[in-house]
CSV table of C-alpha atoms and ligand atoms in Angstrom, one decimal:
chain,number,residue,atom,x,y,z
A,27,MET,CA,41.8,168.3,41.1
A,28,ILE,CA,43.3,166.5,38.0
A,29,TRP,CA,42.1,163.0,36.9
A,30,TYR,CA,45.3,161.3,35.6
A,31,PRO,CA,45.4,159.1,32.4
A,32,TYR,CA,45.3,155.4,32.8
A,33,GLU,CA,45.7,155.6,36.6
A,34,GLN,CA,43.7,154.1,39.7
A,35,MET,CA,43.6,157.4,41.5
A,36,LYS,CA,43.5,156.0,44.8
A,37,THR,CA,46.9,154.0,44.6
A,38,MET,CA,48.4,156.2,42.0
A,39,LYS,CA,52.2,157.3,42.7
A,40,GLN,CA,52.5,160.9,42.9
A,41,PRO,CA,53.5,162.1,39.2
A,42,TYR,CA,56.9,164.0,38.8
A,43,GLU,CA,56.3,167.8,38.5
A,44,ILE,CA,57.9,169.3,35.6
A,45,ILE,CA,59.1,173.0,36.2
A,46,ASP,CA,60.9,173.4,32.9
A,47,ALA,CA,62.0,171.5,29.7
A,48,ASN,CA,64.6,172.1,27.1
A,49,GLY,CA,66.0,170.1,24.4
A,50,VAL,CA,65.7,166.3,25.5
A,51,TYR,CA,65.7,167.4,29.1
A,52,LEU,CA,62.7,167.6,31.8
A,53,TYR,CA,63.3,169.4,35.0
A,54,THR,CA,61.8,169.0,38.2
A,55,LYS,CA,62.6,170.8,41.3
A,56,ASP,CA,65.6,168.3,42.0
A,57,ALA,CA,66.5,166.5,38.8
A,58,LYS,CA,67.4,166.8,35.3
A,59,LEU,CA,66.0,163.9,33.3
A,60,ILE,CA,66.3,162.8,29.6
A,61,ASP,CA,62.8,162.4,28.2
A,62,SER,CA,63.3,158.8,26.8
A,63,VAL,CA,59.8,158.7,25.6
A,64,SER,CA,59.4,162.1,23.9
A,65,SER,CA,56.1,162.8,26.1
A,66,TRP,CA,54.2,160.2,24.5
A,67,TRP,CA,56.3,160.0,21.2
A,68,CYS,CA,55.4,163.5,19.9
A,69,MET,CA,58.5,165.7,21.0
A,70,ILE,CA,60.7,164.7,18.2
A,71,HIS,CA,62.6,167.9,18.3
A,72,GLY,CA,62.8,168.1,22.1
A,73,TYR,CA,61.4,171.0,24.0
A,74,LYS,CA,61.6,174.8,23.6
A,75,HIS,CA,62.8,174.6,19.9
A,76,PRO,CA,63.4,178.3,19.2
A,77,LEU,CA,61.7,178.2,15.5
A,78,ILE,CA,58.7,176.3,16.6
A,79,THR,CA,58.2,178.5,19.5
A,80,GLU,CA,58.7,181.6,17.6
A,81,ALA,CA,56.1,180.5,15.0
A,82,ILE,CA,53.4,180.0,17.8
A,83,LYS,CA,54.3,183.3,19.4
A,84,LYS,CA,54.0,185.2,15.8
A,85,GLN,CA,50.8,183.6,15.0
A,86,ALA,CA,49.5,184.5,18.5
A,87,ASP,CA,50.1,188.1,17.8
A,88,LYS,CA,47.9,187.9,14.9
A,89,PHE,CA,45.1,185.4,16.0
A,90,SER,CA,45.2,182.2,18.0
A,91,HIS,CA,42.2,180.5,16.5
A,92,VAL,CA,39.4,180.9,13.9
A,93,MET,CA,37.2,178.1,13.1
A,94,LEU,CA,37.4,176.2,9.6
A,95,GLY,CA,33.3,176.5,9.2
A,96,GLY,CA,32.8,179.6,6.6
A,97,LEU,CA,36.2,180.7,7.5
A,98,THR,CA,39.7,179.8,6.5
A,99,HIS,CA,43.3,181.1,6.9
A,100,GLU,CA,46.8,181.2,5.7
A,101,PRO,CA,48.5,179.0,8.2
A,102,ALA,CA,46.1,176.0,7.5
A,103,ILE,CA,46.1,176.5,3.7
A,104,ARG,CA,49.9,176.5,3.8
A,105,LEU,CA,49.8,173.5,6.0
A,106,SER,CA,47.5,171.5,3.7
A,107,ASN,CA,49.6,172.5,0.6
A,108,LYS,CA,52.8,171.5,2.5
A,109,LEU,CA,51.3,168.0,3.7
A,110,ALA,CA,50.1,167.3,0.2
A,111,GLU,CA,53.6,168.2,-1.0
A,112,ILE,CA,55.5,165.9,1.3
A,113,LEU,CA,53.0,163.0,1.3
A,114,PRO,CA,53.5,160.2,-1.3
A,115,GLY,CA,51.0,159.7,-4.1
A,116,ASP,CA,47.7,161.7,-4.4
A,117,LEU,CA,47.2,161.8,-0.5
A,118,ASP,CA,46.6,165.5,-1.0
A,119,TYR,CA,43.1,166.2,0.8
A,120,CYS,CA,43.4,167.2,4.7
A,121,PHE,CA,40.9,167.2,7.0
A,122,PHE,CA,42.3,168.7,10.4
A,123,SER,CA,41.2,167.8,13.8
A,124,ASP,CA,42.2,168.3,17.5
A,125,SER,CA,43.7,164.6,18.2
A,126,GLY,CA,44.8,161.6,16.8
A,127,SER,CA,41.8,159.6,18.2
A,128,VAL,CA,39.6,162.0,16.6
A,129,ALA,CA,41.7,161.9,13.3
A,130,VAL,CA,41.2,158.2,13.5
A,131,GLU,CA,37.2,158.6,13.9
A,132,VAL,CA,37.3,160.8,10.7
A,133,SER,CA,39.4,158.2,8.8
A,134,LEU,CA,36.7,155.5,9.8
A,135,LYS,CA,33.8,157.9,8.9
A,136,MET,CA,35.0,158.7,5.4
A,137,ALA,CA,35.7,155.0,4.8
A,138,LEU,CA,32.2,154.1,5.6
A,139,GLN,CA,30.5,157.0,4.0
A,140,TYR,CA,32.7,156.6,0.9
A,141,TYR,CA,30.7,153.4,0.2
A,142,MET,CA,27.3,154.7,1.3
A,143,ASN,CA,27.9,157.7,-1.1
A,144,LYS,CA,28.0,155.0,-3.9
A,145,GLY,CA,24.8,153.2,-2.8
A,146,ASP,CA,26.8,150.2,-1.2
A,147,THR,CA,25.2,149.8,2.1
A,148,LYS,CA,26.7,146.2,2.7
A,149,ARG,CA,30.2,147.3,3.5
A,150,THR,CA,29.9,147.9,7.2
A,151,LYS,CA,32.9,145.9,8.6
A,152,ILE,CA,36.5,147.1,9.2
A,153,LEU,CA,39.5,144.9,9.2
A,154,ALA,CA,42.2,145.6,11.9
A,155,LEU,CA,44.8,144.1,13.8
A,156,THR,CA,45.0,142.2,16.8
A,157,HIS,CA,47.2,144.3,19.6
A,158,ALA,CA,45.9,147.4,17.5
A,159,TYR,CA,45.6,150.5,19.2
A,160,HIS,CA,44.2,153.7,17.7
A,161,GLY,CA,43.1,155.9,20.5
A,162,ASP,CA,40.4,156.0,23.3
A,163,THR,CA,37.4,157.4,21.7
A,164,PHE,CA,34.6,154.8,20.9
A,165,LYS,CA,35.0,153.7,17.4
A,166,ALA,CA,39.0,153.9,17.8
A,167,MET,CA,38.6,151.6,20.8
A,168,GLU,CA,36.4,149.2,18.8
A,169,VAL,CA,39.0,148.9,16.0
A,170,GLY,CA,41.7,148.6,18.5
A,171,ASP,CA,42.5,145.3,20.2
A,172,ASP,CA,43.8,146.0,23.7
A,173,GLU,CA,41.8,144.5,26.6
A,174,ASP,CA,44.1,146.4,29.1
A,175,TYR,CA,43.1,149.6,27.7
A,176,HIS,CA,39.4,149.0,26.4
A,177,PHE,CA,37.7,146.4,28.3
A,178,VAL,CA,35.1,148.6,29.0
A,179,LEU,CA,33.6,147.9,25.7
A,180,GLU,CA,32.8,144.3,26.9
A,181,ALA,CA,29.8,145.7,28.2
A,182,TYR,CA,28.3,146.0,24.7
A,183,GLY,CA,29.0,142.2,24.0
A,184,PRO,CA,31.0,140.8,21.3
A,185,LYS,CA,32.0,143.2,18.3
A,186,THR,CA,29.9,142.9,15.3
A,187,ASN,CA,31.6,145.1,12.8
A,188,VAL,CA,35.1,144.8,13.4
A,189,ILE,CA,37.5,141.7,12.7
A,190,ASN,CA,41.0,141.8,14.2
A,191,ILE,CA,43.6,139.6,12.7
A,192,PRO,CA,47.2,138.9,13.5
A,193,THR,CA,50.1,140.3,11.2
A,194,GLU,CA,50.3,137.1,9.4
A,195,ILE,CA,49.8,136.9,5.5
A,196,ASP,CA,47.6,133.7,5.8
A,197,ALA,CA,45.4,135.4,8.4
A,198,LEU,CA,45.1,138.3,5.9
A,199,CYS,CA,44.2,136.2,2.8
A,200,GLN,CA,41.8,134.1,4.9
A,201,ALA,CA,39.9,137.6,6.3
A,202,PHE,CA,39.6,139.0,2.8
A,203,GLU,CA,38.5,135.8,1.3
A,204,LYS,CA,35.7,135.5,3.9
A,205,TYR,CA,34.6,139.3,4.4
A,206,HIS,CA,35.8,141.2,1.4
A,207,ASP,CA,32.3,142.1,0.0
A,208,GLN,CA,31.6,143.5,3.5
A,209,LEU,CA,34.8,145.5,4.3
A,210,ASN,CA,35.0,149.0,3.9
A,211,ALA,CA,38.4,149.6,5.3
A,212,PHE,CA,41.4,147.9,6.6
A,213,ILE,CA,43.1,150.0,9.3
A,214,VAL,CA,46.7,149.4,10.5
A,215,GLU,CA,49.6,151.1,12.5
A,216,PRO,CA,51.8,150.3,9.7
A,217,LEU,CA,55.1,148.3,10.7
A,218,LEU,CA,55.0,149.5,14.2
A,219,GLN,CA,52.1,148.7,16.7
A,220,GLY,CA,52.9,151.2,19.7
A,221,ALA,CA,50.7,151.0,22.6
A,222,GLY,CA,49.9,147.3,21.8
A,223,GLY,CA,53.2,146.5,22.9
A,224,MET,CA,55.9,148.1,20.5
A,225,ARG,CA,55.4,145.0,17.9
A,226,MET,CA,57.1,145.5,14.7
A,227,TYR,CA,56.3,143.6,11.5
A,228,ASP,CA,57.4,143.3,8.1
A,229,ILE,CA,56.6,145.5,5.1
A,230,SER,CA,55.4,142.4,3.2
A,231,PHE,CA,52.5,142.1,5.1
A,232,LEU,CA,51.5,145.5,4.1
A,233,GLU,CA,52.2,144.9,0.4
A,234,LYS,CA,50.1,141.8,0.5
A,235,ALA,CA,47.3,144.1,2.1
A,236,ARG,CA,47.5,146.7,-0.5
A,237,GLU,CA,47.3,144.0,-3.3
A,238,LEU,CA,44.2,142.5,-1.6
A,239,CYS,CA,42.6,146.1,-1.1
A,240,ASP,CA,43.1,146.8,-4.5
A,241,LYS,CA,41.6,143.4,-5.8
A,242,TYR,CA,38.4,143.7,-3.5
A,243,GLY,CA,38.1,147.5,-3.6
A,244,VAL,CA,38.6,147.8,0.2
A,245,LEU,CA,40.1,151.2,1.6
A,246,LEU,CA,43.6,150.8,3.0
A,247,ILE,CA,44.1,153.3,6.2
A,248,PHE,CA,47.5,153.9,7.7
A,249,ASP,CA,47.3,155.2,11.1
A,250,GLU,CA,50.6,156.9,11.3
A,251,VAL,CA,49.9,159.0,14.4
A,252,ALA,CA,52.9,157.1,16.1
A,253,THR,CA,54.8,156.1,12.9
A,254,GLY,CA,54.9,159.4,10.9
A,255,PHE,CA,57.8,161.7,10.7
A,256,GLY,CA,60.5,159.1,10.9
A,257,ARG,CA,59.6,157.0,13.9
A,258,THR,CA,60.1,153.7,12.0
A,259,GLY,CA,63.4,154.7,10.1
A,260,ASN,CA,60.8,155.5,7.1
A,261,ARG,CA,59.6,159.2,6.7
A,262,PHE,CA,56.2,157.6,6.3
A,263,VAL,CA,55.4,154.0,6.1
A,264,ALA,CA,53.4,155.4,3.3
A,265,ASP,CA,56.4,156.0,1.4
A,266,ARG,CA,56.7,152.2,1.0
A,267,VAL,CA,53.3,151.2,0.7
A,268,LEU,CA,50.6,153.8,-0.5
A,269,PRO,CA,47.4,153.8,1.6
A,270,ASP,CA,44.1,155.3,0.5
A,271,ILE,CA,44.0,157.3,3.8
A,272,ILE,CA,46.8,158.2,6.1
A,273,VAL,CA,46.3,159.7,9.8
A,274,LEU,CA,48.9,162.1,11.3
A,275,GLY,CA,49.2,163.2,14.7
A,276,LYS,CA,51.7,163.7,17.4
A,277,ALA,CA,54.9,164.8,15.5
A,278,LEU,CA,53.0,166.5,13.0
A,279,VAL,CA,53.1,169.5,15.4
A,280,GLY,CA,56.6,168.6,16.8
A,281,GLY,CA,54.4,167.8,20.0
A,282,TYR,CA,53.9,171.6,20.9
A,283,ILE,CA,49.9,171.6,20.5
A,284,GLY,CA,47.4,168.8,20.0
A,285,HIS,CA,46.6,168.4,16.5
A,286,ALA,CA,46.0,165.7,13.8
A,287,VAL,CA,45.1,165.3,10.2
A,288,THR,CA,43.2,162.6,8.1
A,289,VAL,CA,44.5,162.7,4.6
A,290,ALA,CA,42.6,161.2,1.7
A,291,ASN,CA,43.8,160.3,-1.8
A,292,LYS,CA,41.8,161.5,-4.8
A,293,LYS,CA,39.8,158.5,-5.1
A,294,VAL,CA,38.3,158.8,-1.4
A,295,TYR,CA,37.8,162.7,-2.0
A,296,ASP,CA,35.9,162.3,-5.2
A,297,GLY,CA,33.6,159.9,-3.5
A,298,PHE,CA,32.3,162.9,-1.6
A,299,TYR,CA,32.6,165.4,-4.2
A,300,SER,CA,29.1,165.8,-5.5
A,301,ASP,CA,25.9,168.0,-6.3
A,302,ASP,CA,24.3,166.1,-3.3
A,303,ASP,CA,24.6,167.8,0.0
A,304,ARG,CA,24.1,164.2,1.8
A,305,HIS,CA,27.4,163.1,0.1
A,306,ALA,CA,29.2,165.8,2.3
A,307,LEU,CA,31.5,164.7,5.2
A,308,MET,CA,29.4,165.8,8.4
A,309,HIS,CA,32.3,166.4,10.6
A,310,GLY,CA,33.9,169.6,12.3
A,311,PRO,CA,35.9,169.6,15.5
A,312,THR,CA,35.9,173.1,17.0
A,313,PHE,CA,39.5,173.5,16.8
A,314,MET,CA,40.4,171.8,13.4
A,315,GLY,CA,43.0,173.6,11.6
A,316,ASN,CA,43.8,175.9,14.7
A,317,ALA,CA,46.1,178.6,13.7
A,318,LEU,CA,48.7,178.1,16.5
A,319,ALA,CA,48.9,174.3,15.7
A,320,ALA,CA,49.1,174.9,11.8
A,321,SER,CA,52.0,177.4,12.4
A,322,ALA,CA,53.7,175.0,14.8
A,323,ALA,CA,53.3,172.1,12.4
A,324,LEU,CA,54.8,174.3,9.4
A,325,ALA,CA,57.8,175.3,11.6
A,326,SER,CA,58.1,171.6,12.7
A,327,ILE,CA,57.9,170.0,9.1
A,328,GLU,CA,60.7,172.9,8.0
A,329,VAL,CA,62.9,171.8,10.9
A,330,PHE,CA,62.5,168.1,10.0
A,331,GLU,CA,63.4,168.7,6.4
A,332,LYS,CA,66.3,171.2,6.8
A,333,GLU,CA,67.9,169.4,9.5
A,334,ASN,CA,68.1,166.0,7.9
A,335,TYR,CA,66.3,164.1,10.5
A,336,MET,CA,66.1,160.9,8.6
A,337,ASP,CA,69.8,160.6,8.8
A,338,LYS,CA,69.5,161.4,12.6
A,339,ILE,CA,67.1,158.6,12.9
A,340,LYS,CA,69.4,156.2,10.8
A,341,GLU,CA,71.9,157.1,13.5
A,342,ILE,CA,70.1,156.5,16.6
A,343,GLU,CA,69.2,153.3,15.0
A,344,ARG,CA,72.9,152.3,14.7
A,345,ILE,CA,73.6,153.4,18.0
A,346,THR,CA,70.6,151.2,19.5
A,347,HIS,CA,71.8,148.4,17.6
A,348,ARG,CA,75.1,148.6,19.0
A,349,GLU,CA,73.9,149.0,22.4
A,350,LEU,CA,71.2,146.5,22.7
A,351,ASP,CA,71.9,143.7,20.2
A,352,GLY,CA,72.6,140.5,21.9
A,353,PHE,CA,71.3,142.0,25.3
A,354,MET,CA,69.7,139.3,27.4
A,355,ALA,CA,69.1,138.9,30.9
A,356,PRO,CA,66.6,136.4,33.5
A,357,GLY,CA,63.2,137.7,32.6
A,358,ILE,CA,63.6,139.1,29.3
A,359,LYS,CA,61.3,137.7,26.4
A,360,GLU,CA,62.8,139.8,23.5
A,361,VAL,CA,64.5,143.1,22.4
A,362,ARG,CA,63.1,144.8,19.3
A,363,ILE,CA,64.5,147.6,17.5
A,364,MET,CA,63.0,150.0,14.6
A,365,GLY,CA,64.4,153.4,13.7
A,366,GLY,CA,63.9,155.6,16.6
A,367,CYS,CA,62.1,153.0,19.0
A,368,ALA,CA,63.6,150.1,21.0
A,369,CYS,CA,61.6,147.8,23.4
A,370,ILE,CA,62.6,145.3,25.8
A,371,GLU,CA,59.6,143.1,26.3
A,372,VAL,CA,59.6,141.1,29.6
A,373,ASN,CA,58.0,137.8,30.7
A,374,ASP,CA,56.1,139.4,33.7
A,375,PRO,CA,55.2,143.2,34.4
A,376,GLU,CA,56.5,142.7,38.0
A,377,ILE,CA,60.0,142.8,36.6
A,378,LEU,CA,59.6,146.3,35.8
A,379,GLU,CA,58.1,147.4,38.9
A,380,GLY,CA,60.0,150.2,40.3
A,381,TYR,CA,61.9,150.8,37.1
A,382,GLN,CA,60.5,154.5,36.8
A,383,ASP,CA,62.0,155.7,40.3
A,384,TYR,CA,65.2,153.6,39.3
A,385,ALA,CA,65.6,155.6,35.9
A,386,TYR,CA,64.7,158.8,37.6
A,387,LYS,CA,67.9,158.6,40.2
A,388,ARG,CA,69.9,158.0,37.0
A,389,GLY,CA,68.7,161.0,35.3
A,390,VAL,CA,66.1,159.5,32.8
A,391,PHE,CA,62.4,159.7,32.7
A,392,ALA,CA,61.0,156.3,31.5
A,393,ARG,CA,57.4,155.1,31.6
A,394,PRO,CA,57.2,151.4,31.1
A,395,PHE,CA,53.8,149.8,30.6
A,396,LEU,CA,52.6,146.3,31.0
A,397,ASN,CA,55.6,143.9,29.8
A,398,TYR,CA,57.4,146.7,27.9
A,399,LEU,CA,60.3,148.8,28.9
A,400,TYR,CA,60.9,151.1,25.7
A,401,SER,CA,62.3,154.2,24.3
A,402,MET,CA,60.9,156.6,21.6
A,403,VAL,CA,63.8,159.4,21.9
A,404,PRO,CA,63.6,163.0,20.7
A,405,TYR,CA,65.6,163.0,17.5
A,406,ILE,CA,67.9,165.4,18.6
A,407,ILE,CA,69.4,163.3,21.0
A,408,LYS,CA,73.1,163.1,21.4
A,409,GLU,CA,75.0,159.7,21.5
A,410,ASN,CA,76.1,160.1,25.3
A,411,GLU,CA,72.2,160.7,26.1
A,412,LEU,CA,71.1,157.9,24.2
A,413,VAL,CA,73.7,155.5,25.8
A,414,GLN,CA,72.5,156.6,29.2
A,415,ILE,CA,69.1,155.5,28.6
A,416,PHE,CA,70.3,152.0,27.5
A,417,ASP,CA,72.8,151.8,30.2
A,418,THR,CA,70.1,152.4,32.8
A,419,MET,CA,68.0,150.0,31.2
A,420,LYS,CA,70.8,147.2,31.3
A,421,GLU,CA,72.0,148.1,34.8
A,422,TRP,CA,68.4,147.4,35.9
A,423,PHE,CA,68.4,143.9,34.6
A,424,ASN,CA,71.9,143.2,35.7
A,425,ARG,CA,71.5,144.8,39.1
B,243,LIG,C1,48.7,154.8,16.5
B,243,LIG,C2,47.9,155.6,17.4
B,243,LIG,N1,46.7,156.2,17.0
B,243,LIG,C3,46.1,157.2,17.5
B,243,LIG,C4,46.3,157.5,18.7
B,243,LIG,C5,45.6,158.5,19.5
B,243,LIG,O1,46.2,159.8,19.5
B,243,LIG,P1,45.6,161.1,20.7
B,243,LIG,O2,46.3,160.5,21.9
B,243,LIG,O3,46.3,162.3,19.9
B,243,LIG,O4,44.3,160.9,20.6
B,243,LIG,C6,47.8,157.2,19.4
B,243,LIG,C7,48.1,157.6,20.5
B,243,LIG,O5,49.1,157.1,21.3
B,243,LIG,C8,48.3,156.1,18.5
B,243,LIG,O6,49.5,155.5,19.0
């Protein structure tokens, strides 16, 4: 049987069984539902996009997978070139992996070894944010700061190599003052912290982070697994503040096959490029650069570019503001909007109990968590569909 994610299996509500999916819609045997959360934020083109489906089929007719150990292939080569072309600055060196969590692990390993390769063994600490979520593998959990997801780490006692700070410039300056010669990296979900509660913060924090990382020689890592490809209204937040390493996943492959990438700049890459074998990055997920995933990613990026997704996201943001600005009801703490993401934070999680079934009956699939009722819609959504999502949210609070 399936062991479902984030669920107490004993009390879990039966999940909805999906029998088909097309565009923004999921189909069960008795309902047609707008997917308001893009299947954990990855299905930016909606389901069954003909170009992406075709790219996968075409590649499957040649070969589905070969390892990148001692072998290479055109889809992975083309994807690495395409990423180097579309990513800002010299973020050109692509290390593929099979999930966002693993790609985060790779970024942290890169940062640690970058300094070891230089003979600097003192920089063992990582700076990260409070409410951070970077995935569910072990080091990703450790740099995260979410007691609801990662309390199991308490068994190991207090963290020793990770410092979590709030998104406040004073806290940032103090952390650098205290730890700057022990830090190898500062990892952030830039502008939008997703699973930690759709928390949004200002670009000035990242500008200051870049300045301090430069001053003290600390690597800046942007985990854009959730924010990459337009979610914040920026193509990448890296277009505005340039990190040393960027991590992409989810929308990288338009949500069609699990895949991710850790992209380093030349400075980081050069830190491994040497005559010494021990300076190599010793990592190699079996499915890295998977040919089906790489083909899907190339098609996804092509659609993203050709169909002016950034304009679509601006329009989603405009409609979201029109529908939700000023909306208040008893129990609501705050309404937050950024790009293709909206979040209603409530004072008590009980306020959202039963919302999923309520939305189901109104043709919307939603998955609120803790105190957060949110939308992260596919970018192809139409105005009336978007309004339906927000009307459902508002009716719930006004019922
Ligand atoms: C910012 C961020 N990083 C990493 C991950 C982990 O990605 P994956 O679920 O593909 O391992 C997530 C997943 O939600 C995420 O939001």
